[in-house]
Amino acid sequence: MSNDNAAPSSSSAAANGSADAAAPRRNSKRPKYSKFTQQELPACKPILTPGWVISAFLLVSVIFVPIGVASLFASRDVVEVVDRYETACIPPQNRTNKVAYIQSSSNKTCVRVLTVPKRMKAPIYIYYELDNFYQNHRRYVKSRSDQQLKSNSSQNDTSTCKPEDLVNGTAIVPCGLIAWSLFNDTYSFSRGNESLNVNKKDISWKSDREHKFGDNVFPKNFQSGGLKGGGSLNESKPLSEQEDLIVWMRTAALPTFRKLYGRIEVDLNRGDTINVTLGNHYNTYSFNGKKRLVLSTTSWLGGKNDFLGIAYLTVGGLCLFLAVCFIIVYLVKPRRLGDPSYLSWNRSPGGR
Amino acid sequence: MKRYVYINDDESPTQDLYCDNRISNRKYTVWNFLPKNLWEQFSRFMNQYFLLIACLQLWSLITPVNPASTWGPLIFIFAVSASKEAWDDYNRFLSDKKANEKEVWIVKHGLKKPSRAQDVRVGDIVWLRENDEVPCDLVVLGTSDPQGLCYIEGVIECPNPDKDIRRFDANLRLFPPFIDNDVCPLTIKNTVLQSCYLRNTEWACGVAVYTGNETKLGMSRGIPEPKLTAMDAMIDKLTGAIFVFQLVVVVVLGIAGNVWKDTEARKVSLDLVKSLYAKFIDWDVEMFDQETGSSSHAANTAISEDLGQVEYIMTDKTGTLTENKMVFRRCCISGTFYGNESGDALKDVRLQNAVASGSPDVIRFLTVMAICNTVIPVQSKNGNVLYKAQSQDEEALVQAAAKLHMVLFSKSGNLLEIRFNASAIKYEVLDILEFTSDRKRMSVVVRDTRDDKIFLLSKGADEAILPCASAGQQTRTLNEAADQYAQLGLRTLCLAWRELKEDEYQEWSLMFREASSTLVDREWRIAEVCQRLEHDLEVLGVTAIEDRLQDGVPETIEMLRRAGINFWMLTGDKQNTAIQIALSCNFISPEPKGQLLLIDGKTEDEVCRSLERVLLTMRITSSEPKDVAFVVDGWALEIALKNHRKDFTELAILSRTAICCRVTPSQKAQLVELLKSCDYRTLAIGDGGNDVRMIQQADIGVGISGREGLQAARAADYSIGKFRFLKRLILVHGRYSYNRTAFLSQYSFYKSLLICFIQIFFSFISGVSGTSLFNSVSLMAYNVFYTSIPVLVSVLDKDLSEKTVMQHPQILFYCQAGRLLNPSTFAGWFGRSLFHAIVVFIISINAFAYEKSEMEEVAMVALSGCIWLQAFVVIIETNSFTVLQHLAIWGNLIGFYIINWIVSTIPSSGMYTIMFRLCSQPSYWITIFLIVGAGMGPILAIKYFRYTYTPSKINTLQQAERLGGPILSLGNIDPQQRSMEKEVAALSITQPKSRNSVYEPLLSESPSGTRRSFGSAAPFEFFQSQASRLSSSYSRNCKDN
């Protein structure tokens, strides 16, 4: 029996894996050729030759310097009158305890006199500038209810507004810390005896008036809690018309910021003295915040800000400097690119 | 426990005991998918961390962003991972289903019926045709060979399923029992295993003994543990560093950062990119093997970049370096060498004359060649005889004998007919003493029908045959012949014979039969019985068979060695053969450049001393530019690994090349383990079942889907058709993958740190309250879209062309040493992100100051700045721009604006109208250009300066490649190749050499080295020591003979 078995067993074992003649497999297994699958897509392979790099730097400086000059001119063209008044508007005898003064109910009207250094063309924007005011603080930023501002039906949607959400169990409209801390200093301007009209219309974003603040939402319970944060609102006007609030609710990213107060729509001449009658109501004294009044014209680049111009000139100048340096280095110490003698294994064959 | 298989018995009591033949490779079922997958995902540290953060973010008091923006990506990312797993599992299910529903023929009561593979039960008789896949483990009952099929009932007594594919000790009893042969022993030779293909016979049928997942293959399947690449490990370390950094930030600033989301996104994009690397390997036309029609395949998609970091390659010899196609080349018959001049004994006129004149020695030699084997002759229709053999060597011998007019004509049952010069001689085959890797020889006992004389014919390795030679015979010439052939890289076999007395045979035959049917230690018992017959042999001569090197092997090894990869050859072959093959494929350099050190010894002490000597020499020579390699055999290796592991490890580190011969599969795996434990990246390449363990052990396993079946290829991470594809796999795919992953992962850190730094800076001006400058939607989109898409196309980036890499394989060093991703490059990216964060932050808060400092606008300016900068960073770091890259980079930038414009039209979103407002302001555009200029200028300047004045090798080659000219002037490339060819030619085994010069053993040509390493020992001595350990415990893999 064992001999009988020999033949089939060995041939079966031959079948068992180590088959000699592998059956011809179909060639369909051959991968399909395409430039993508073979990683052979035509490619442009730039290298950093001195020519390219130096001309790139030259080009950048050629572009940047004029832009810098233009930006700087634009910024210089802007006429800006800044008046810091938070201390000046407190009577000298009250300056030891400014917080008590501002919280008292005495008359806080104060008059400031500004001189126009250069002719200012209308429109002249009136800004108030606050300093050290962290509108970007996390808990402050979040303390608002966009739903409530938008529609009357979500009046009670105040869950995000703590701690300024409810008063005596009813919802505050508009709720939240941001609205509660509404800026409420007032300015009125006169040139000589002529009073200058301040246009406070359209100082907020149109999109905000139309889509973020509802025209059927009216202030309710506002500033009626224990602690008064800032300005009050006219309860008969819908939120979409409360432009000061809308402006204020656009939180600033920086602790120093300006917000639009209004526009003066007449030109101011050089040397004009402007009398500002100022209602100093807003309490920045408890956190040592500064208050400034800013009158400014505007350019194509916005307000007065030399930063862009200077930065452009600096970058452009640096690029020029680098380009010149590279040219000098290239001339002084030329180096052949791709010299195979830099390959260590060409110097000592077999070495790693 | 025994398993009883009742053949062909429907009512058998045991049928239901065993599982059906449904195979399942699935990891999940429909029910356990969700819990199991979640469990697996959360068992990783990273994911736990992310979950913790996500949970923390539910606590609204401390979180700066909307929890949805945290949970959204988390769930998305988990869903992606889970879908990938589910898809893989579904594919496994499909392939299982295909296998399960394959049609097989089951024989019931003598009739063949078609059935599905999954319905095969233990005990069924399965009928297979040629080229069918075997559905389960079968015991073969019959094949198309003349014996034919019979209707059988019986029982097979076999062990319980295990995974040892080399052992199957079972017995068969037939019903009704035959009188004198009631128990028939079965071995692994009587079986065909699942997933093999039936070849060389028209049909076969067999009894199913193991089915479903209980088959040998099923039992040994197991899920190999996932491999982590070196790069992943490094990335994880760096991620850890980022987390620590973040933790500090959290503690100091009270801001919960957003880095973690990016890290998760990075994981997703890395997974994506890695599967593309794997696809590129699958798609590669240049790695398609025309001969076998098999393309390369990356089974493990996660480790491609490790290919670029390989430091050690452990390679098998037979079938991997060589073709495993045997051709008879030379022989030595009773002291006469044939085939020396022509390199082909068959064309040697002297041999032809000897055959013609009927020299008795030569005739006997040829008879043994023709008979002593398990080759099956098959008459084809046109009268030719075809041979079907299990062993390539045997086939080569029988073919050669046939060419010398000794034709093995037919085998039917135990009658065998050979024809010599047209006269037919019949032999009765009485017993076959099979080859085992321990015995290293096989014999047959035949009876010459002409005169009823009984002969024992043996063939085997020289060290297995020569000690059995009769006392009077001079074996010196034979020994020399064997050595000389081995010198030429030929595989040698000694042939011997002895006439047996009738009564001696009968007595032995009884013992043999008894031993053959034992169930315990059968192999050992048989070996012992065989040894009782195999003595006093008359050794007839030595045959030498050539196993040709595969195409391109020397070039591949040469190139990879120049790339700084160390090669170890682990083979079961003879030492001399191994050394010669090593020489001819540039594995080691010939004298005087190369030097071989040998670790040898019969006893432990000797091995120890020799190891110390070699180590000493190695220490001295390691500084010299010499090619030093050590040679060790399995016996010495066993001792070295067991008792002198420390010394051997040091040796392994010092030596760039090693040849380990006569090693077992488990030793191969041990060596891989050893190098891995020294923190080297190892790649194991092999083609046979004996390489599987080594392949699974190594960091990267490469299988050659060659002539030895697909076992190795299936176990491997990568399977390729030919050894020469290895260079492309490593130098092209491995290298690109490494470079791309290095860029991709560092870039991911860069972009997430960029945002993180900006957030930190912003927290300084927001009262350290942890306000997020960016809104949640933007942050999410930043990670998922804006920064991921452009970088994903970096999978197409090529720093150097394939041609350049092939010409300068040394450049791989950058990958091996991890030059492109390490703490210092990472520090560079860290610095870059810090610098860019400063630029973006300073410029955007200053340009948008005062009346323009609206939160959403500033945030969008900063975000735009980041997007622009990252686009330019990608540009400056990209080496080659294809259409897709342009599309992704610029398309992404445009996409950023389009997405934001769309979001800006939604009144309820926080960003309503913001983007339109910004885009209409000149100051926005001016700010963005300033950010780009200020951010990229210094980066470009530094890069240019380094590129030109302290270029890395990669830069130099880039310049050379792209400026055209000088690349070809790298003079040493071509000459080297030419000289290499010369060496090969000189060593080529087909080149005739004068006997004396050939005879000198390689080691004796290096007097200094020899003296240093062996003292006064004769260099020749070590070749002979193996004979004494024939019965030693280590076994040799079976494919070498």
Short mmCIF file of C-alpha atoms in Angstrom, two decimals, chain B residues 645-984:
data_model
loop_
_atom_site.label_atom_id
_atom_site.label_comp_id
_atom_site.label_asym_id
_atom_site.label_seq_id
_atom_site.Cartn_x
_atom_site.Cartn_y
_atom_site.Cartn_z
CA ARG B 645 24.30 37.38 22.49
CA LYS B 646 26.05 40.57 23.50
CA ASP B 647 29.19 39.91 21.47
CA PHE B 648 27.19 38.77 18.53
CA THR B 649 25.05 41.88 18.68
CA GLU B 650 28.12 44.06 18.63
CA LEU B 651 29.40 42.12 15.68
CA ALA B 652 26.11 42.52 13.93
CA ILE B 653 26.30 46.27 14.39
CA LEU B 654 29.88 46.52 13.18
CA SER B 655 29.41 44.37 10.17
CA ARG B 656 27.82 45.71 7.06
CA THR B 657 27.53 42.34 5.48
CA ALA B 658 26.95 38.90 6.80
CA ILE B 659 26.30 35.52 5.37
CA CYS B 660 24.43 33.10 7.53
CA CYS B 661 24.23 29.67 6.06
CA ARG B 662 22.44 26.56 7.12
CA VAL B 663 19.99 28.58 9.15
CA THR B 664 16.50 27.50 10.01
CA PRO B 665 13.42 29.66 9.52
CA SER B 666 13.26 30.42 13.21
CA GLN B 667 16.91 31.49 13.25
CA LYS B 668 16.19 33.81 10.38
CA ALA B 669 13.47 35.37 12.46
CA GLN B 670 15.78 35.56 15.46
CA LEU B 671 18.40 37.44 13.48
CA VAL B 672 15.82 39.93 12.31
CA GLU B 673 14.69 40.32 15.88
CA LEU B 674 18.27 40.91 16.98
CA LEU B 675 18.80 43.75 14.53
CA LYS B 676 15.45 45.22 15.34
CA SER B 677 16.37 45.23 19.00
CA CYS B 678 19.38 47.40 18.10
CA ASP B 679 16.97 49.93 16.63
CA TYR B 680 17.73 49.23 13.04
CA ARG B 681 15.11 49.31 10.37
CA THR B 682 15.08 45.89 8.84
CA LEU B 683 13.64 44.62 5.62
CA ALA B 684 13.31 40.91 5.04
CA ILE B 685 12.89 39.54 1.59
CA GLY B 686 12.18 35.98 0.67
CA ASP B 687 10.09 33.80 -1.50
CA GLY B 688 9.30 30.60 0.30
CA GLY B 689 7.37 29.30 3.21
CA ASN B 690 10.55 29.14 5.24
CA ASP B 691 10.91 32.90 5.00
CA VAL B 692 7.47 33.69 6.32
CA ARG B 693 8.52 34.08 9.91
CA MET B 694 11.40 36.34 9.03
CA ILE B 695 9.14 38.41 6.80
CA GLN B 696 6.56 38.84 9.51
CA GLN B 697 9.20 39.65 12.08
CA ALA B 698 10.92 42.37 10.09
CA ASP B 699 9.84 45.99 10.04
CA ILE B 700 9.13 45.53 6.39
CA GLY B 701 8.49 42.17 4.85
CA VAL B 702 8.86 41.76 1.14
CA GLY B 703 7.76 38.60 -0.56
CA ILE B 704 8.75 37.49 -3.99
CA SER B 705 5.80 35.97 -5.69
CA GLY B 706 7.95 33.42 -7.35
CA ARG B 707 8.10 29.80 -8.14
CA GLU B 708 7.71 28.57 -4.60
CA GLY B 709 4.10 29.56 -4.31
CA LEU B 710 2.63 32.60 -2.73
CA GLN B 711 3.10 31.90 0.96
CA ALA B 712 5.80 34.50 1.41
CA ALA B 713 4.07 37.01 -0.81
CA ARG B 714 0.89 36.63 1.18
CA ALA B 715 2.55 37.10 4.52
CA ALA B 716 4.54 40.07 3.32
CA ASP B 717 3.82 43.77 3.43
CA TYR B 718 4.92 44.12 -0.14
CA SER B 719 5.05 41.50 -2.80
CA ILE B 720 7.15 41.92 -5.90
CA GLY B 721 7.80 39.68 -8.85
CA LYS B 722 11.55 39.87 -9.00
CA PHE B 723 14.37 40.76 -6.67
CA ARG B 724 15.52 43.58 -8.93
CA PHE B 725 12.32 45.48 -8.26
CA LEU B 726 13.55 45.94 -4.72
CA LYS B 727 15.74 48.86 -5.72
CA ARG B 728 12.82 50.66 -7.24
CA LEU B 729 10.67 49.83 -4.27
CA ILE B 730 13.20 51.30 -1.87
CA LEU B 731 14.90 54.04 -3.84
CA VAL B 732 11.89 55.37 -5.65
CA HIS B 733 8.79 54.52 -3.70
CA GLY B 734 10.34 54.35 -0.26
CA ARG B 735 12.29 57.52 -0.70
CA TYR B 736 9.50 59.57 -2.18
CA SER B 737 7.13 58.34 0.48
CA TYR B 738 9.53 59.33 3.21
CA ASN B 739 10.14 62.77 1.75
CA ARG B 740 6.50 63.42 1.19
CA THR B 741 5.45 62.28 4.61
CA ALA B 742 8.22 64.30 6.19
CA PHE B 743 6.97 67.41 4.46
CA LEU B 744 3.34 66.67 4.99
CA SER B 745 3.54 65.98 8.67
CA GLN B 746 5.78 68.92 9.48
CA TYR B 747 3.70 71.17 7.37
CA SER B 748 0.65 70.05 9.31
CA PHE B 749 2.36 71.02 12.52
CA TYR B 750 3.39 74.30 11.01
CA LYS B 751 -0.06 75.32 9.97
CA SER B 752 -1.72 74.31 13.19
CA LEU B 753 0.96 75.99 15.26
CA LEU B 754 0.54 79.09 13.13
CA ILE B 755 -3.09 79.38 14.17
CA CYS B 756 -2.22 78.37 17.70
CA PHE B 757 0.41 81.11 18.06
CA ILE B 758 -1.94 83.72 16.69
CA GLN B 759 -4.53 82.67 19.21
CA ILE B 760 -1.95 82.92 21.98
CA PHE B 761 -0.86 86.38 20.88
CA PHE B 762 -4.45 87.43 20.67
CA SER B 763 -5.05 86.22 24.18
CA PHE B 764 -2.45 88.73 25.35
CA ILE B 765 -4.54 91.59 24.01
CA SER B 766 -7.84 90.14 25.09
CA GLY B 767 -7.19 90.16 28.79
CA VAL B 768 -5.81 86.61 28.71
CA SER B 769 -9.38 85.47 28.79
CA GLY B 770 -9.08 82.85 26.07
CA THR B 771 -11.19 84.49 23.44
CA SER B 772 -10.83 82.81 20.10
CA LEU B 773 -9.95 85.33 17.45
CA PHE B 774 -11.32 83.08 14.75
CA ASN B 775 -14.84 81.83 14.68
CA SER B 776 -15.49 78.12 14.84
CA VAL B 777 -16.52 77.74 11.24
CA SER B 778 -13.35 79.33 9.96
CA LEU B 779 -11.21 77.23 12.23
CA MET B 780 -12.84 74.06 11.05
CA ALA B 781 -12.58 75.04 7.41
CA TYR B 782 -8.97 76.08 7.92
CA ASN B 783 -8.06 72.60 9.04
CA VAL B 784 -10.28 70.59 6.81
CA PHE B 785 -10.08 72.51 3.54
CA TYR B 786 -7.82 75.46 3.19
CA THR B 787 -4.67 73.90 4.51
CA SER B 788 -5.23 70.25 3.74
CA ILE B 789 -5.95 70.24 0.07
CA PRO B 790 -2.85 71.98 -1.28
CA VAL B 791 -0.64 69.83 0.82
CA LEU B 792 -2.34 66.62 -0.20
CA VAL B 793 -1.08 67.01 -3.72
CA SER B 794 2.43 66.99 -2.34
CA VAL B 795 2.12 63.23 -2.85
CA LEU B 796 3.07 64.07 -6.41
CA ASP B 797 6.13 66.01 -5.41
CA LYS B 798 9.45 64.64 -6.53
CA ASP B 799 12.57 66.28 -5.22
CA LEU B 800 14.80 64.39 -7.60
CA SER B 801 13.91 62.47 -10.69
CA GLU B 802 13.93 58.71 -10.48
CA LYS B 803 16.88 58.60 -12.82
CA THR B 804 18.98 60.83 -10.59
CA VAL B 805 18.15 58.76 -7.54
CA MET B 806 19.12 55.60 -9.35
CA GLN B 807 22.40 57.19 -10.33
CA HIS B 808 23.08 58.41 -6.83
CA PRO B 809 21.59 55.88 -4.48
CA GLN B 810 23.70 57.37 -1.70
CA ILE B 811 21.07 60.06 -1.41
CA LEU B 812 18.93 57.54 0.42
CA PHE B 813 21.11 58.29 3.40
CA TYR B 814 18.97 61.34 4.03
CA CYS B 815 16.00 59.14 4.55
CA GLN B 816 17.79 56.52 6.58
CA ALA B 817 19.24 59.00 8.97
CA GLY B 818 15.87 60.70 9.24
CA ARG B 819 17.38 63.93 7.98
CA LEU B 820 14.11 65.32 6.80
CA LEU B 821 12.06 64.77 9.90
CA ASN B 822 13.79 65.07 13.20
CA PRO B 823 13.68 67.44 16.12
CA SER B 824 15.92 69.98 14.42
CA THR B 825 13.98 70.19 11.17
CA PHE B 826 10.93 70.29 13.31
CA ALA B 827 12.40 73.18 15.23
CA GLY B 828 12.82 74.94 11.89
CA TRP B 829 9.16 74.55 11.12
CA PHE B 830 8.31 75.57 14.64
CA GLY B 831 10.34 78.73 14.21
CA ARG B 832 8.76 79.37 10.87
CA SER B 833 5.28 79.10 12.30
CA LEU B 834 6.25 81.41 15.15
CA PHE B 835 7.69 83.93 12.72
CA HIS B 836 4.68 83.79 10.47
CA ALA B 837 2.33 84.08 13.40
CA ILE B 838 4.15 87.21 14.51
CA VAL B 839 4.03 88.65 11.00
CA VAL B 840 0.37 87.93 10.54
CA PHE B 841 -0.61 89.11 13.97
CA ILE B 842 1.40 92.31 14.08
CA ILE B 843 0.43 93.35 10.60
CA SER B 844 -3.24 92.58 10.90
CA ILE B 845 -3.75 94.28 14.25
CA ASN B 846 -1.78 97.34 13.21
CA ALA B 847 -3.23 97.70 9.78
CA PHE B 848 -6.70 97.17 11.10
CA ALA B 849 -6.42 99.30 14.18
CA TYR B 850 -8.66 102.00 15.65
CA GLU B 851 -11.87 102.44 13.74
CA LYS B 852 -11.18 99.28 11.72
CA SER B 853 -10.56 97.00 14.63
CA GLU B 854 -13.83 95.16 14.28
CA MET B 855 -13.41 91.62 15.58
CA GLU B 856 -14.74 89.64 12.61
CA GLU B 857 -12.80 91.74 10.17
CA VAL B 858 -9.52 91.47 11.99
CA ALA B 859 -10.06 87.74 12.32
CA MET B 860 -10.70 87.39 8.63
CA VAL B 861 -7.67 89.48 7.73
CA ALA B 862 -5.49 87.29 9.92
CA LEU B 863 -7.02 84.14 8.50
CA SER B 864 -6.53 85.35 4.93
CA GLY B 865 -2.94 86.14 5.80
CA CYS B 866 -2.46 82.58 7.08
CA ILE B 867 -4.03 81.09 3.97
CA TRP B 868 -1.87 83.18 1.66
CA LEU B 869 1.25 82.41 3.62
CA GLN B 870 0.60 78.70 3.69
CA ALA B 871 0.00 78.71 -0.06
CA PHE B 872 3.38 80.31 -0.55
CA VAL B 873 5.01 77.97 1.93
CA VAL B 874 3.70 75.05 -0.08
CA ILE B 875 5.04 76.68 -3.22
CA ILE B 876 8.45 77.30 -1.80
CA GLU B 877 8.69 73.77 -0.43
CA THR B 878 7.42 72.06 -3.55
CA ASN B 879 10.11 70.74 -5.80
CA SER B 880 8.11 69.92 -8.86
CA PHE B 881 4.89 71.46 -9.96
CA THR B 882 2.47 69.41 -11.94
CA VAL B 883 -0.86 70.66 -13.16
CA LEU B 884 -2.51 69.17 -10.11
CA GLN B 885 -0.32 71.11 -7.75
CA HIS B 886 -1.11 74.39 -9.43
CA LEU B 887 -4.73 73.46 -9.41
CA ALA B 888 -4.70 72.64 -5.73
CA ILE B 889 -2.68 75.62 -4.58
CA TRP B 890 -4.37 78.32 -6.60
CA GLY B 891 -7.71 76.60 -6.64
CA ASN B 892 -7.57 76.43 -2.88
CA LEU B 893 -6.84 80.11 -2.62
CA ILE B 894 -9.73 80.93 -4.90
CA GLY B 895 -11.83 78.40 -3.03
CA PHE B 896 -11.08 80.20 0.20
CA TYR B 897 -12.60 83.39 -1.14
CA ILE B 898 -15.52 81.67 -2.74
CA ILE B 899 -16.37 79.77 0.42
CA ASN B 900 -16.11 82.91 2.49
CA TRP B 901 -18.18 84.92 0.06
CA ILE B 902 -20.83 82.25 0.26
CA VAL B 903 -20.74 82.26 4.04
CA SER B 904 -20.85 86.05 3.95
CA THR B 905 -24.20 85.97 2.20
CA ILE B 906 -25.88 84.10 5.03
CA PRO B 907 -27.49 86.71 7.28
CA SER B 908 -27.51 84.48 10.32
CA SER B 909 -23.79 83.76 10.20
CA GLY B 910 -21.43 85.88 12.23
CA MET B 911 -19.46 86.62 9.10
CA TYR B 912 -22.41 88.16 7.25
CA THR B 913 -21.09 90.63 4.62
CA ILE B 914 -17.63 90.64 6.16
CA MET B 915 -15.80 89.19 3.20
CA PHE B 916 -17.52 91.50 0.74
CA ARG B 917 -16.67 94.51 2.86
CA LEU B 918 -13.05 93.45 3.11
CA CYS B 919 -12.59 92.62 -0.53
CA SER B 920 -13.84 96.02 -1.54
CA GLN B 921 -11.29 97.77 0.67
CA PRO B 922 -7.88 98.48 -0.83
CA SER B 923 -6.40 98.32 2.64
CA TYR B 924 -7.32 94.63 2.90
CA TRP B 925 -5.41 93.70 -0.22
CA ILE B 926 -2.51 95.89 0.71
CA THR B 927 -2.37 94.22 4.10
CA ILE B 928 -2.42 90.74 2.61
CA PHE B 929 0.40 91.54 0.21
CA LEU B 930 2.38 92.98 3.05
CA ILE B 931 1.88 89.79 5.04
CA VAL B 932 3.03 87.68 2.12
CA GLY B 933 6.03 89.89 1.44
CA ALA B 934 7.13 90.16 5.02
CA GLY B 935 6.43 86.50 5.72
CA MET B 936 8.02 84.95 2.68
CA GLY B 937 10.95 87.31 2.05
CA PRO B 938 13.15 86.08 4.87
CA ILE B 939 12.14 82.46 4.26
CA LEU B 940 13.13 82.75 0.62
CA ALA B 941 16.34 84.52 1.49
CA ILE B 942 17.38 81.87 4.01
CA LYS B 943 16.40 79.08 1.72
CA TYR B 944 18.25 80.59 -1.19
CA PHE B 945 21.34 81.19 0.87
CA ARG B 946 21.42 77.66 2.18
CA TYR B 947 20.55 76.25 -1.16
CA THR B 948 23.42 78.02 -2.84
CA TYR B 949 26.12 78.23 -0.24
CA THR B 950 25.56 75.28 2.05
CA PRO B 951 23.62 72.97 -0.20
CA SER B 952 22.60 69.57 0.99
CA LYS B 953 23.36 66.68 -1.27
CA ILE B 954 19.79 66.70 -2.38
CA ASN B 955 20.06 70.35 -3.37
CA THR B 956 23.26 69.73 -5.28
CA LEU B 957 21.70 66.92 -7.20
CA GLN B 958 18.62 69.00 -7.86
CA GLN B 959 20.74 71.75 -9.28
CA ALA B 960 22.75 69.34 -11.33
CA GLU B 961 19.68 67.60 -12.60
CA ARG B 962 17.79 70.70 -13.54
CA LEU B 963 20.58 72.74 -14.96
CA GLY B 964 21.27 69.88 -17.28
CA GLY B 965 24.96 69.47 -17.86
CA PRO B 966 27.06 68.21 -15.04
CA ILE B 967 24.98 65.31 -13.90
CA LEU B 968 26.54 62.95 -16.36
CA SER B 969 30.00 64.05 -15.49
CA LEU B 970 29.83 62.12 -12.27
CA GLY B 971 32.57 59.99 -13.58
CA ASN B 972 32.72 57.20 -11.14
CA ILE B 973 29.31 55.84 -11.89
CA ASP B 974 29.88 54.29 -15.24
CA PRO B 975 33.33 52.90 -14.61
CA GLN B 976 32.09 51.35 -11.45
CA GLN B 977 29.37 49.60 -13.26
CA ARG B 978 31.74 48.39 -15.84
CA SER B 979 34.17 47.07 -13.31
CA MET B 980 31.32 45.39 -11.58
CA GLU B 981 30.41 43.59 -14.72
CA LYS B 982 33.98 42.51 -15.03
CA GLU B 983 33.96 41.08 -11.56
CA VAL B 984 30.83 39.20 -12.26
#
